[in-house]
Amino acid sequence: MTVSLATLLATAPYLAELAERHAEWLPDAMATPDAALAAVLAEIRAAGPVAADETAIAPILRSGKGRIALLAAAAEVTGAWTTAQSTASLSDLADAALDAGLDVLMRRAAEKGDVAADHASAARSGLAIFALGKHGGRELNYSSDIDIVAFFDPGQRALTNPAECTRIYSRIVQRLAALMQDRTADGYVFRTDLRLRPDPGSTPMALSIDAALTYYEGRGQNWERAAWIKARPCAGDIGVGNAFLAELAPYVWRKHLDFATIADIQAMKRQINISKNVGDIRVEGHNVKLGLGGIREIEFFTQTQQLIAGGRDRSLRVRPTTQALAALAAANWISAETAQNLTTTYWFLRGVENRLQMLRDEQTHTMPEGAAEVAAIARLMDAPDLPAFERRYRDALTLVVNYYSELFTEGETLGSLEGNLVFTGSDDDPGTLETLSNMGFKDPSKVSATIRKWHYGSYAATRAAAARAHLTELLPALLKTIANAGNADEAMDRFDNFLSRLPSGVQLFALLRQHENLRTLLVALMASSPRMAEAVIHRAHVMDALIDPAFADDVRRRQLLVRKVGDFLDEARDYQDLIDRARIIGQEQKFLIAAGLLSGSITAERAGEQFTALAETLLGHLFIAVRAEFAKRHGTIPGASAALLAFGKMASREMTVSSDLDFILLYDATGEAEESDGDKPLALNQYFTRLTQRLVAAITSPTSEGVLYEADMRLRPSGNAGPLATSLPGFIQYHHDNAWTWEHLALSRARVIASDGGLDQRIEAALQEILGRPRDVAKTIEDVSAMRALMARERPPRHPFDLKLANGGLVDLEFVAQSAQLVARSTIDAPHATTAEVLLKLGRLGLVPEGERLSEIHRLYSTVLQTMSAALADPFKDEGWTDAFRELLAQRTNSPTFKRLAADIKDMQVEVSAAAAGWYERAPQLA
């Protein structure tokens, strides 16, 4: 069953009039609607460069509008086109009409002497026309306004008098709007709304891109961010438009997940509900756009989640609503079923909206009040009868309301628990004390007084009215979470202490309102992992990663982690923004990996690999950026290349959340240049020394986003007494003639992590030559034993669980593995293996019979040390060793109790000491 063209024309007076006007054109157009659309658009575009003036092009634009309006309605209702195709055709018409009109106006301005002759076209105008809203998403409804804004770039020098840019461009835009919307005997093209520009009551019709950016970055609001999600340059100078959108991206797409946005969007929707009196779910008189379960709720559902997560995930930055739903599903922010249901419903409601408007070309969104009029819409929707249409319409609204309500939860009220929760005034409410007592609080009066203190704004985090509003909504759920934490009163004290040191609460409270799992996690972290809770205090955004649907994959897979970090850094607008972004994503991902470790989602070994992958990726991007920034002033040295050589935990891919970066910079110059070629030339050694200083500063200098890593470069030749950067020949000579045995131990796990010009291969060859050359095995083992004895005297363990320095601890395992790499390197044949892998290989080769057991012990030690580092700010202070942390440590090591773990570790230390002694006794015999 399909709707016939005759039925449509009999129902819609506006379309009947158009059909009469274009009677000869319509039959062929309906036979091949796609070709007919393309022909009309081509005619409009061709008119722009040749029409003499507005009077000449106006009839062409209006005739084109009439034909496409008729075609879009007829093709959609009869089933030749989908509603999506219909809305796209109207959007394309708007683009073509605006561009053709601007072509004429620019040429007329050039004839008057206002525009340079070579800029007398829309494409070279320096003026970008942006389509916002449904026009931007190519989703125009049938009788829609077009929402446009116009920004110009004075740097394009399109005008003959640059001082008059604002006046001339504004006049052009004003005339363009008139060309679109003035009614003549031929009709009109589009009603045109310019009020979405910055501060429309006090700004001209056209603004410079600098003025627009200044406004959005300083005064822009969340509703404006939502408006710019769909924005695109649709006419004029598209290059200027795209450049502006790239500059505006950090305003629209925030660096952090932005859950406070939800409250703003909720407030916007409430205002719409009040001003439009949207009422309840019904058919007669329902506003299909703004009413309950209407189109706007689908758009808000979609755009809110785009705003929240689009700063981190560029795949969400799409304009059309249904494509955005698909992107959200692909990124696991919503289910595929949700996306499909809302997509189907969206186009159903858009189809209803189009039919409402095509009857009389009215900009209405409200269903008729009478059954007969609703039945007419039902017929055009190809419904079998009125009851069937009404059922489908109500079902569509109900589905949208349910999905929308899941996202925009109103939160529990203070009366939503069984009993009162009242914290106003200065006296305790008896009903509230009873409720708190029933929840498990032993001192409800203290809890009540604490919460009143929060509400009075006694802490920085609760001083803002918005923060207190979020806290009020959060409080019932928060109290439930705290009460369920075990010792409710202790948990409350910890949360109060946390809150007292939190600098701002708006974003965190909004985030906790939306995610029960994060409330539970945060309360648990305060008990077992104070370092993690402290990280939230200083950088609340670090919790963003935990609710990212990609968390489970990111925390396990190196490739995804590297790509996510790279994508985030690629968004940087300049060098300083890159420095800040590196800190933001670095802190966030360290927190994420640590959370994966503490929750048991990843092993300590995988955590070490991921911490290292993060550090390498950040360091690699910064190295490239520092070199580019350095070259702006000092140029480059032709024929020279540079590399970063990692040592220690970074080299062996065993970093922890608190690890420093151990690396050195090596350079090699194969050309004849003795200095750089920039404005401020530097000699070869000075150039790379300064470059190293800049790199270290980029890593270690505190910014508003904190410090990225500490850097340790003491493993360069001659240590702190040597130059910061070392030439490759100098490095080779030093390790041939002057290096100590302990330096070769460190070199045994060194690897190149960044380089250019093939320098990595030359360094790797040098390392193999240095470490593979014959050495005095007995002397080497004697040096290693003496060094371990010296460490034991000068750096004794600081805590019973200082498993790095303890006798029989991690250092002993590393010394066995590294000394074996020096004296039996060719036999082991594993140049970049981890400590655990080398120990296992030693066991299989029979060089250290206990090797397999030592490898197991190494993994347990690593788990303990990784967990301590992730959970405790100072692992060697007893106050952090709460019962909750001890239980966590036992869980992560698969020990039945903490007491059993401590006993097992003492036994393991004895095993390691004996195995190390045996190795040092047998090793000299390898000579």
JSON list of N, CA and C in Angstrom, two decimals, residues 754-815:
[
{"chain": "A", "resi": 754, "resn": "ALA", "atom": "N", "xyz": [62.87, 6.16, 20.33]},
{"chain": "A", "resi": 754, "resn": "ALA", "atom": "CA", "xyz": [62.52, 7.17, 19.32]},
{"chain": "A", "resi": 754, "resn": "ALA", "atom": "C", "xyz": [63.79, 7.54, 18.58]},
{"chain": "A", "resi": 755, "resn": "SER", "atom": "N", "xyz": [63.67, 7.73, 17.26]},
{"chain": "A", "resi": 755, "resn": "SER", "atom": "CA", "xyz": [64.86, 8.09, 16.50]},
{"chain": "A", "resi": 755, "resn": "SER", "atom": "C", "xyz": [64.45, 8.56, 15.12]},
{"chain": "A", "resi": 756, "resn": "ASP", "atom": "N", "xyz": [65.42, 9.07, 14.37]},
{"chain": "A", "resi": 756, "resn": "ASP", "atom": "CA", "xyz": [65.21, 9.39, 12.97]},
{"chain": "A", "resi": 756, "resn": "ASP", "atom": "C", "xyz": [66.49, 9.08, 12.21]},
{"chain": "A", "resi": 757, "resn": "GLY", "atom": "N", "xyz": [66.40, 9.09, 10.90]},
{"chain": "A", "resi": 757, "resn": "GLY", "atom": "CA", "xyz": [67.57, 8.91, 10.06]},
{"chain": "A", "resi": 757, "resn": "GLY", "atom": "C", "xyz": [68.27, 7.58, 10.20]},
{"chain": "A", "resi": 758, "resn": "GLY", "atom": "N", "xyz": [67.54, 6.54, 10.65]},
{"chain": "A", "resi": 758, "resn": "GLY", "atom": "CA", "xyz": [68.17, 5.23, 10.79]},
{"chain": "A", "resi": 758, "resn": "GLY", "atom": "C", "xyz": [69.13, 5.13, 11.96]},
{"chain": "A", "resi": 759, "resn": "LEU", "atom": "N", "xyz": [69.12, 6.11, 12.85]},
{"chain": "A", "resi": 759, "resn": "LEU", "atom": "CA", "xyz": [70.06, 6.09, 13.97]},
{"chain": "A", "resi": 759, "resn": "LEU", "atom": "C", "xyz": [69.77, 4.94, 14.92]},
{"chain": "A", "resi": 760, "resn": "ASP", "atom": "N", "xyz": [68.50, 4.50, 15.00]},
{"chain": "A", "resi": 760, "resn": "ASP", "atom": "CA", "xyz": [68.18, 3.39, 15.90]},
{"chain": "A", "resi": 760, "resn": "ASP", "atom": "C", "xyz": [68.96, 2.14, 15.53]},
{"chain": "A", "resi": 761, "resn": "GLN", "atom": "N", "xyz": [69.12, 1.89, 14.25]},
{"chain": "A", "resi": 761, "resn": "GLN", "atom": "CA", "xyz": [69.85, 0.69, 13.82]},
{"chain": "A", "resi": 761, "resn": "GLN", "atom": "C", "xyz": [71.33, 0.79, 14.17]},
{"chain": "A", "resi": 762, "resn": "ARG", "atom": "N", "xyz": [71.89, 1.98, 14.03]},
{"chain": "A", "resi": 762, "resn": "ARG", "atom": "CA", "xyz": [73.31, 2.16, 14.36]},
{"chain": "A", "resi": 762, "resn": "ARG", "atom": "C", "xyz": [73.53, 2.03, 15.87]},
{"chain": "A", "resi": 763, "resn": "ILE", "atom": "N", "xyz": [72.58, 2.53, 16.66]},
{"chain": "A", "resi": 763, "resn": "ILE", "atom": "CA", "xyz": [72.70, 2.40, 18.12]},
{"chain": "A", "resi": 763, "resn": "ILE", "atom": "C", "xyz": [72.56, 0.94, 18.53]},
{"chain": "A", "resi": 764, "resn": "GLU", "atom": "N", "xyz": [71.58, 0.25, 17.95]},
{"chain": "A", "resi": 764, "resn": "GLU", "atom": "CA", "xyz": [71.39, -1.15, 18.30]},
{"chain": "A", "resi": 764, "resn": "GLU", "atom": "C", "xyz": [72.64, -1.97, 17.96]},
{"chain": "A", "resi": 765, "resn": "ALA", "atom": "N", "xyz": [73.25, -1.70, 16.82]},
{"chain": "A", "resi": 765, "resn": "ALA", "atom": "CA", "xyz": [74.48, -2.40, 16.45]},
{"chain": "A", "resi": 765, "resn": "ALA", "atom": "C", "xyz": [75.59, -2.11, 17.46]},
{"chain": "A", "resi": 766, "resn": "ALA", "atom": "N", "xyz": [75.66, -0.85, 17.90]},
{"chain": "A", "resi": 766, "resn": "ALA", "atom": "CA", "xyz": [76.68, -0.47, 18.88]},
{"chain": "A", "resi": 766, "resn": "ALA", "atom": "C", "xyz": [76.45, -1.19, 20.21]},
{"chain": "A", "resi": 767, "resn": "LEU", "atom": "N", "xyz": [75.20, -1.28, 20.64]},
{"chain": "A", "resi": 767, "resn": "LEU", "atom": "CA", "xyz": [74.88, -1.96, 21.90]},
{"chain": "A", "resi": 767, "resn": "LEU", "atom": "C", "xyz": [75.29, -3.42, 21.83]},
{"chain": "A", "resi": 768, "resn": "GLN", "atom": "N", "xyz": [74.95, -4.07, 20.74]},
{"chain": "A", "resi": 768, "resn": "GLN", "atom": "CA", "xyz": [75.30, -5.49, 20.62]},
{"chain": "A", "resi": 768, "resn": "GLN", "atom": "C", "xyz": [76.80, -5.69, 20.61]},
{"chain": "A", "resi": 769, "resn": "GLU", "atom": "N", "xyz": [77.50, -4.77, 19.99]},
{"chain": "A", "resi": 769, "resn": "GLU", "atom": "CA", "xyz": [78.98, -4.88, 19.95]},
{"chain": "A", "resi": 769, "resn": "GLU", "atom": "C", "xyz": [79.57, -4.66, 21.34]},
{"chain": "A", "resi": 770, "resn": "ILE", "atom": "N", "xyz": [79.08, -3.63, 22.05]},
{"chain": "A", "resi": 770, "resn": "ILE", "atom": "CA", "xyz": [79.62, -3.32, 23.38]},
{"chain": "A", "resi": 770, "resn": "ILE", "atom": "C", "xyz": [79.34, -4.46, 24.35]},
{"chain": "A", "resi": 771, "resn": "LEU", "atom": "N", "xyz": [78.09, -4.95, 24.35]},
{"chain": "A", "resi": 771, "resn": "LEU", "atom": "CA", "xyz": [77.71, -5.97, 25.33]},
{"chain": "A", "resi": 771, "resn": "LEU", "atom": "C", "xyz": [78.19, -7.35, 24.93]},
{"chain": "A", "resi": 772, "resn": "GLY", "atom": "N", "xyz": [78.46, -7.56, 23.64]},
{"chain": "A", "resi": 772, "resn": "GLY", "atom": "CA", "xyz": [78.85, -8.89, 23.18]},
{"chain": "A", "resi": 772, "resn": "GLY", "atom": "C", "xyz": [80.34, -9.12, 23.15]},
{"chain": "A", "resi": 773, "resn": "ARG", "atom": "N", "xyz": [81.14, -8.10, 23.39]},
{"chain": "A", "resi": 773, "resn": "ARG", "atom": "CA", "xyz": [82.59, -8.32, 23.29]},
{"chain": "A", "resi": 773, "resn": "ARG", "atom": "C", "xyz": [83.09, -9.13, 24.49]},
{"chain": "A", "resi": 774, "resn": "PRO", "atom": "N", "xyz": [84.20, -9.84, 24.32]},
{"chain": "A", "resi": 774, "resn": "PRO", "atom": "CA", "xyz": [84.72, -10.68, 25.42]},
{"chain": "A", "resi": 774, "resn": "PRO", "atom": "C", "xyz": [85.01, -9.84, 26.66]},
{"chain": "A", "resi": 775, "resn": "ARG", "atom": "N", "xyz": [84.72, -10.41, 27.82]},
{"chain": "A", "resi": 775, "resn": "ARG", "atom": "CA", "xyz": [85.01, -9.71, 29.07]},
{"chain": "A", "resi": 775, "resn": "ARG", "atom": "C", "xyz": [85.52, -10.71, 30.10]},
{"chain": "A", "resi": 776, "resn": "ASP", "atom": "N", "xyz": [86.15, -10.20, 31.12]},
{"chain": "A", "resi": 776, "resn": "ASP", "atom": "CA", "xyz": [86.65, -11.02, 32.22]},
{"chain": "A", "resi": 776, "resn": "ASP", "atom": "C", "xyz": [85.46, -11.42, 33.08]},
{"chain": "A", "resi": 777, "resn": "VAL", "atom": "N", "xyz": [85.01, -12.67, 32.93]},
{"chain": "A", "resi": 777, "resn": "VAL", "atom": "CA", "xyz": [83.79, -13.10, 33.61]},
{"chain": "A", "resi": 777, "resn": "VAL", "atom": "C", "xyz": [83.95, -13.03, 35.12]},
{"chain": "A", "resi": 778, "resn": "ALA", "atom": "N", "xyz": [85.07, -13.52, 35.63]},
{"chain": "A", "resi": 778, "resn": "ALA", "atom": "CA", "xyz": [85.27, -13.53, 37.09]},
{"chain": "A", "resi": 778, "resn": "ALA", "atom": "C", "xyz": [85.27, -12.11, 37.64]},
{"chain": "A", "resi": 779, "resn": "LYS", "atom": "N", "xyz": [85.95, -11.19, 36.91]},
{"chain": "A", "resi": 779, "resn": "LYS", "atom": "CA", "xyz": [86.00, -9.80, 37.37]},
{"chain": "A", "resi": 779, "resn": "LYS", "atom": "C", "xyz": [84.60, -9.18, 37.31]},
{"chain": "A", "resi": 780, "resn": "THR", "atom": "N", "xyz": [83.85, -9.48, 36.26]},
{"chain": "A", "resi": 780, "resn": "THR", "atom": "CA", "xyz": [82.50, -8.93, 36.14]},
{"chain": "A", "resi": 780, "resn": "THR", "atom": "C", "xyz": [81.63, -9.40, 37.30]},
{"chain": "A", "resi": 781, "resn": "ILE", "atom": "N", "xyz": [81.65, -10.68, 37.60]},
{"chain": "A", "resi": 781, "resn": "ILE", "atom": "CA", "xyz": [80.83, -11.21, 38.70]},
{"chain": "A", "resi": 781, "resn": "ILE", "atom": "C", "xyz": [81.29, -10.64, 40.03]},
{"chain": "A", "resi": 782, "resn": "GLU", "atom": "N", "xyz": [82.59, -10.47, 40.19]},
{"chain": "A", "resi": 782, "resn": "GLU", "atom": "CA", "xyz": [83.12, -9.88, 41.43]},
{"chain": "A", "resi": 782, "resn": "GLU", "atom": "C", "xyz": [82.59, -8.45, 41.59]},
{"chain": "A", "resi": 783, "resn": "ASP", "atom": "N", "xyz": [82.60, -7.68, 40.47]},
{"chain": "A", "resi": 783, "resn": "ASP", "atom": "CA", "xyz": [82.09, -6.31, 40.53]},
{"chain": "A", "resi": 783, "resn": "ASP", "atom": "C", "xyz": [80.61, -6.26, 40.89]},
{"chain": "A", "resi": 784, "resn": "VAL", "atom": "N", "xyz": [79.85, -7.17, 40.29]},
{"chain": "A", "resi": 784, "resn": "VAL", "atom": "CA", "xyz": [78.41, -7.21, 40.56]},
{"chain": "A", "resi": 784, "resn": "VAL", "atom": "C", "xyz": [78.16, -7.55, 42.03]},
{"chain": "A", "resi": 785, "resn": "SER", "atom": "N", "xyz": [78.86, -8.53, 42.56]},
{"chain": "A", "resi": 785, "resn": "SER", "atom": "CA", "xyz": [78.68, -8.92, 43.96]},
{"chain": "A", "resi": 785, "resn": "SER", "atom": "C", "xyz": [79.06, -7.78, 44.90]},
{"chain": "A", "resi": 786, "resn": "ALA", "atom": "N", "xyz": [80.16, -7.10, 44.57]},
{"chain": "A", "resi": 786, "resn": "ALA", "atom": "CA", "xyz": [80.58, -5.98, 45.41]},
{"chain": "A", "resi": 786, "resn": "ALA", "atom": "C", "xyz": [79.56, -4.84, 45.36]},
{"chain": "A", "resi": 787, "resn": "MET", "atom": "N", "xyz": [79.03, -4.60, 44.20]},
{"chain": "A", "resi": 787, "resn": "MET", "atom": "CA", "xyz": [78.03, -3.54, 44.05]},
{"chain": "A", "resi": 787, "resn": "MET", "atom": "C", "xyz": [76.77, -3.86, 44.86]},
{"chain": "A", "resi": 788, "resn": "ARG", "atom": "N", "xyz": [76.33, -5.11, 44.83]},
{"chain": "A", "resi": 788, "resn": "ARG", "atom": "CA", "xyz": [75.14, -5.49, 45.60]},
{"chain": "A", "resi": 788, "resn": "ARG", "atom": "C", "xyz": [75.40, -5.36, 47.09]},
{"chain": "A", "resi": 789, "resn": "ALA", "atom": "N", "xyz": [76.59, -5.71, 47.53]},
{"chain": "A", "resi": 789, "resn": "ALA", "atom": "CA", "xyz": [76.94, -5.57, 48.95]},
{"chain": "A", "resi": 789, "resn": "ALA", "atom": "C", "xyz": [76.96, -4.10, 49.35]},
{"chain": "A", "resi": 790, "resn": "LEU", "atom": "N", "xyz": [77.49, -3.24, 48.47]},
{"chain": "A", "resi": 790, "resn": "LEU", "atom": "CA", "xyz": [77.52, -1.81, 48.76]},
{"chain": "A", "resi": 790, "resn": "LEU", "atom": "C", "xyz": [76.09, -1.25, 48.86]},
{"chain": "A", "resi": 791, "resn": "MET", "atom": "N", "xyz": [75.20, -1.67, 47.95]},
{"chain": "A", "resi": 791, "resn": "MET", "atom": "CA", "xyz": [73.80, -1.22, 48.02]},
{"chain": "A", "resi": 791, "resn": "MET", "atom": "C", "xyz": [73.15, -1.66, 49.31]},
{"chain": "A", "resi": 792, "resn": "ALA", "atom": "N", "xyz": [73.44, -2.88, 49.75]},
{"chain": "A", "resi": 792, "resn": "ALA", "atom": "CA", "xyz": [72.83, -3.39, 50.98]},
{"chain": "A", "resi": 792, "resn": "ALA", "atom": "C", "xyz": [73.26, -2.54, 52.19]},
{"chain": "A", "resi": 793, "resn": "ARG", "atom": "N", "xyz": [74.51, -2.06, 52.16]},
{"chain": "A", "resi": 793, "resn": "ARG", "atom": "CA", "xyz": [75.00, -1.24, 53.28]},
{"chain": "A", "resi": 793, "resn": "ARG", "atom": "C", "xyz": [74.44, 0.18, 53.21]},
{"chain": "A", "resi": 794, "resn": "GLU", "atom": "N", "xyz": [74.46, 0.77, 52.01]},
{"chain": "A", "resi": 794, "resn": "GLU", "atom": "CA", "xyz": [74.12, 2.19, 51.89]},
{"chain": "A", "resi": 794, "resn": "GLU", "atom": "C", "xyz": [72.64, 2.45, 51.64]},
{"chain": "A", "resi": 795, "resn": "ARG", "atom": "N", "xyz": [71.91, 1.45, 51.13]},
{"chain": "A", "resi": 795, "resn": "ARG", "atom": "CA", "xyz": [70.48, 1.64, 50.86]},
{"chain": "A", "resi": 795, "resn": "ARG", "atom": "C", "xyz": [69.69, 0.47, 51.42]},
{"chain": "A", "resi": 796, "resn": "PRO", "atom": "N", "xyz": [69.61, 0.39, 52.75]},
{"chain": "A", "resi": 796, "resn": "PRO", "atom": "CA", "xyz": [68.88, -0.71, 53.36]},
{"chain": "A", "resi": 796, "resn": "PRO", "atom": "C", "xyz": [67.37, -0.57, 53.09]},
{"chain": "A", "resi": 797, "resn": "PRO", "atom": "N", "xyz": [66.60, -1.64, 53.18]},
{"chain": "A", "resi": 797, "resn": "PRO", "atom": "CA", "xyz": [65.15, -1.55, 52.97]},
{"chain": "A", "resi": 797, "resn": "PRO", "atom": "C", "xyz": [64.50, -0.62, 53.99]},
{"chain": "A", "resi": 798, "resn": "ARG", "atom": "N", "xyz": [63.50, 0.12, 53.51]},
{"chain": "A", "resi": 798, "resn": "ARG", "atom": "CA", "xyz": [62.84, 1.13, 54.36]},
{"chain": "A", "resi": 798, "resn": "ARG", "atom": "C", "xyz": [61.58, 0.60, 55.02]},
{"chain": "A", "resi": 799, "resn": "HIS", "atom": "N", "xyz": [61.17, -0.62, 54.68]},
{"chain": "A", "resi": 799, "resn": "HIS", "atom": "CA", "xyz": [59.88, -1.14, 55.14]},
{"chain": "A", "resi": 799, "resn": "HIS", "atom": "C", "xyz": [59.90, -2.64, 54.93]},
{"chain": "A", "resi": 800, "resn": "PRO", "atom": "N", "xyz": [59.16, -3.40, 55.73]},
{"chain": "A", "resi": 800, "resn": "PRO", "atom": "CA", "xyz": [59.15, -4.85, 55.51]},
{"chain": "A", "resi": 800, "resn": "PRO", "atom": "C", "xyz": [58.74, -5.25, 54.10]},
{"chain": "A", "resi": 801, "resn": "PHE", "atom": "N", "xyz": [57.97, -4.38, 53.41]},
{"chain": "A", "resi": 801, "resn": "PHE", "atom": "CA", "xyz": [57.56, -4.68, 52.04]},
{"chain": "A", "resi": 801, "resn": "PHE", "atom": "C", "xyz": [58.33, -3.84, 51.02]},
{"chain": "A", "resi": 802, "resn": "ASP", "atom": "N", "xyz": [59.53, -3.38, 51.38]},
{"chain": "A", "resi": 802, "resn": "ASP", "atom": "CA", "xyz": [60.39, -2.73, 50.39]},
{"chain": "A", "resi": 802, "resn": "ASP", "atom": "C", "xyz": [61.07, -3.85, 49.60]},
{"chain": "A", "resi": 803, "resn": "LEU", "atom": "N", "xyz": [60.29, -4.46, 48.73]},
{"chain": "A", "resi": 803, "resn": "LEU", "atom": "CA", "xyz": [60.77, -5.66, 48.04]},
{"chain": "A", "resi": 803, "resn": "LEU", "atom": "C", "xyz": [61.80, -5.37, 46.98]},
{"chain": "A", "resi": 804, "resn": "LYS", "atom": "N", "xyz": [62.03, -4.11, 46.68]},
{"chain": "A", "resi": 804, "resn": "LYS", "atom": "CA", "xyz": [63.09, -3.78, 45.74]},
{"chain": "A", "resi": 804, "resn": "LYS", "atom": "C", "xyz": [64.45, -3.94, 46.39]},
{"chain": "A", "resi": 805, "resn": "LEU", "atom": "N", "xyz": [64.62, -3.35, 47.57]},
{"chain": "A", "resi": 805, "resn": "LEU", "atom": "CA", "xyz": [65.94, -3.30, 48.22]},
{"chain": "A", "resi": 805, "resn": "LEU", "atom": "C", "xyz": [66.16, -4.41, 49.24]},
{"chain": "A", "resi": 806, "resn": "ALA", "atom": "N", "xyz": [65.12, -5.14, 49.62]},
{"chain": "A", "resi": 806, "resn": "ALA", "atom": "CA", "xyz": [65.27, -6.18, 50.64]},
{"chain": "A", "resi": 806, "resn": "ALA", "atom": "C", "xyz": [66.25, -7.25, 50.19]},
{"chain": "A", "resi": 807, "resn": "ASN", "atom": "N", "xyz": [66.94, -7.85, 51.15]},
{"chain": "A", "resi": 807, "resn": "ASN", "atom": "CA", "xyz": [67.79, -9.00, 50.82]},
{"chain": "A", "resi": 807, "resn": "ASN", "atom": "C", "xyz": [66.88, -10.09, 50.25]},
{"chain": "A", "resi": 808, "resn": "GLY", "atom": "N", "xyz": [67.28, -10.60, 49.07]},
{"chain": "A", "resi": 808, "resn": "GLY", "atom": "CA", "xyz": [66.41, -11.56, 48.41]},
{"chain": "A", "resi": 808, "resn": "GLY", "atom": "C", "xyz": [65.25, -10.90, 47.70]},
{"chain": "A", "resi": 809, "resn": "GLY", "atom": "N", "xyz": [65.39, -9.62, 47.39]},
{"chain": "A", "resi": 809, "resn": "GLY", "atom": "CA", "xyz": [64.31, -8.87, 46.77]},
{"chain": "A", "resi": 809, "resn": "GLY", "atom": "C", "xyz": [64.50, -8.69, 45.28]},
{"chain": "A", "resi": 810, "resn": "LEU", "atom": "N", "xyz": [63.84, -7.67, 44.72]},
{"chain": "A", "resi": 810, "resn": "LEU", "atom": "CA", "xyz": [63.81, -7.45, 43.28]},
{"chain": "A", "resi": 810, "resn": "LEU", "atom": "C", "xyz": [65.19, -7.14, 42.72]},
{"chain": "A", "resi": 811, "resn": "VAL", "atom": "N", "xyz": [66.00, -6.35, 43.45]},
{"chain": "A", "resi": 811, "resn": "VAL", "atom": "CA", "xyz": [67.33, -6.00, 42.96]},
{"chain": "A", "resi": 811, "resn": "VAL", "atom": "C", "xyz": [68.18, -7.26, 42.79]},
{"chain": "A", "resi": 812, "resn": "ASP", "atom": "N", "xyz": [68.05, -8.18, 43.71]},
{"chain": "A", "resi": 812, "resn": "ASP", "atom": "CA", "xyz": [68.83, -9.42, 43.58]},
{"chain": "A", "resi": 812, "resn": "ASP", "atom": "C", "xyz": [68.42, -10.18, 42.32]},
{"chain": "A", "resi": 813, "resn": "LEU", "atom": "N", "xyz": [67.14, -10.23, 42.03]},
{"chain": "A", "resi": 813, "resn": "LEU", "atom": "CA", "xyz": [66.69, -10.90, 40.81]},
{"chain": "A", "resi": 813, "resn": "LEU", "atom": "C", "xyz": [67.19, -10.18, 39.57]},
{"chain": "A", "resi": 814, "resn": "GLU", "atom": "N", "xyz": [67.15, -8.85, 39.58]},
{"chain": "A", "resi": 814, "resn": "GLU", "atom": "CA", "xyz": [67.61, -8.08, 38.43]},
{"chain": "A", "resi": 814, "resn": "GLU", "atom": "C", "xyz": [69.12, -8.23, 38.24]},
{"chain": "A", "resi": 815, "resn": "PHE", "atom": "N", "xyz": [69.87, -8.25, 39.32]},
{"chain": "A", "resi": 815, "resn": "PHE", "atom": "CA", "xyz": [71.32, -8.40, 39.20]},
{"chain": "A", "resi": 815, "resn": "PHE", "atom": "C", "xyz": [71.69, -9.76, 38.60]}
]
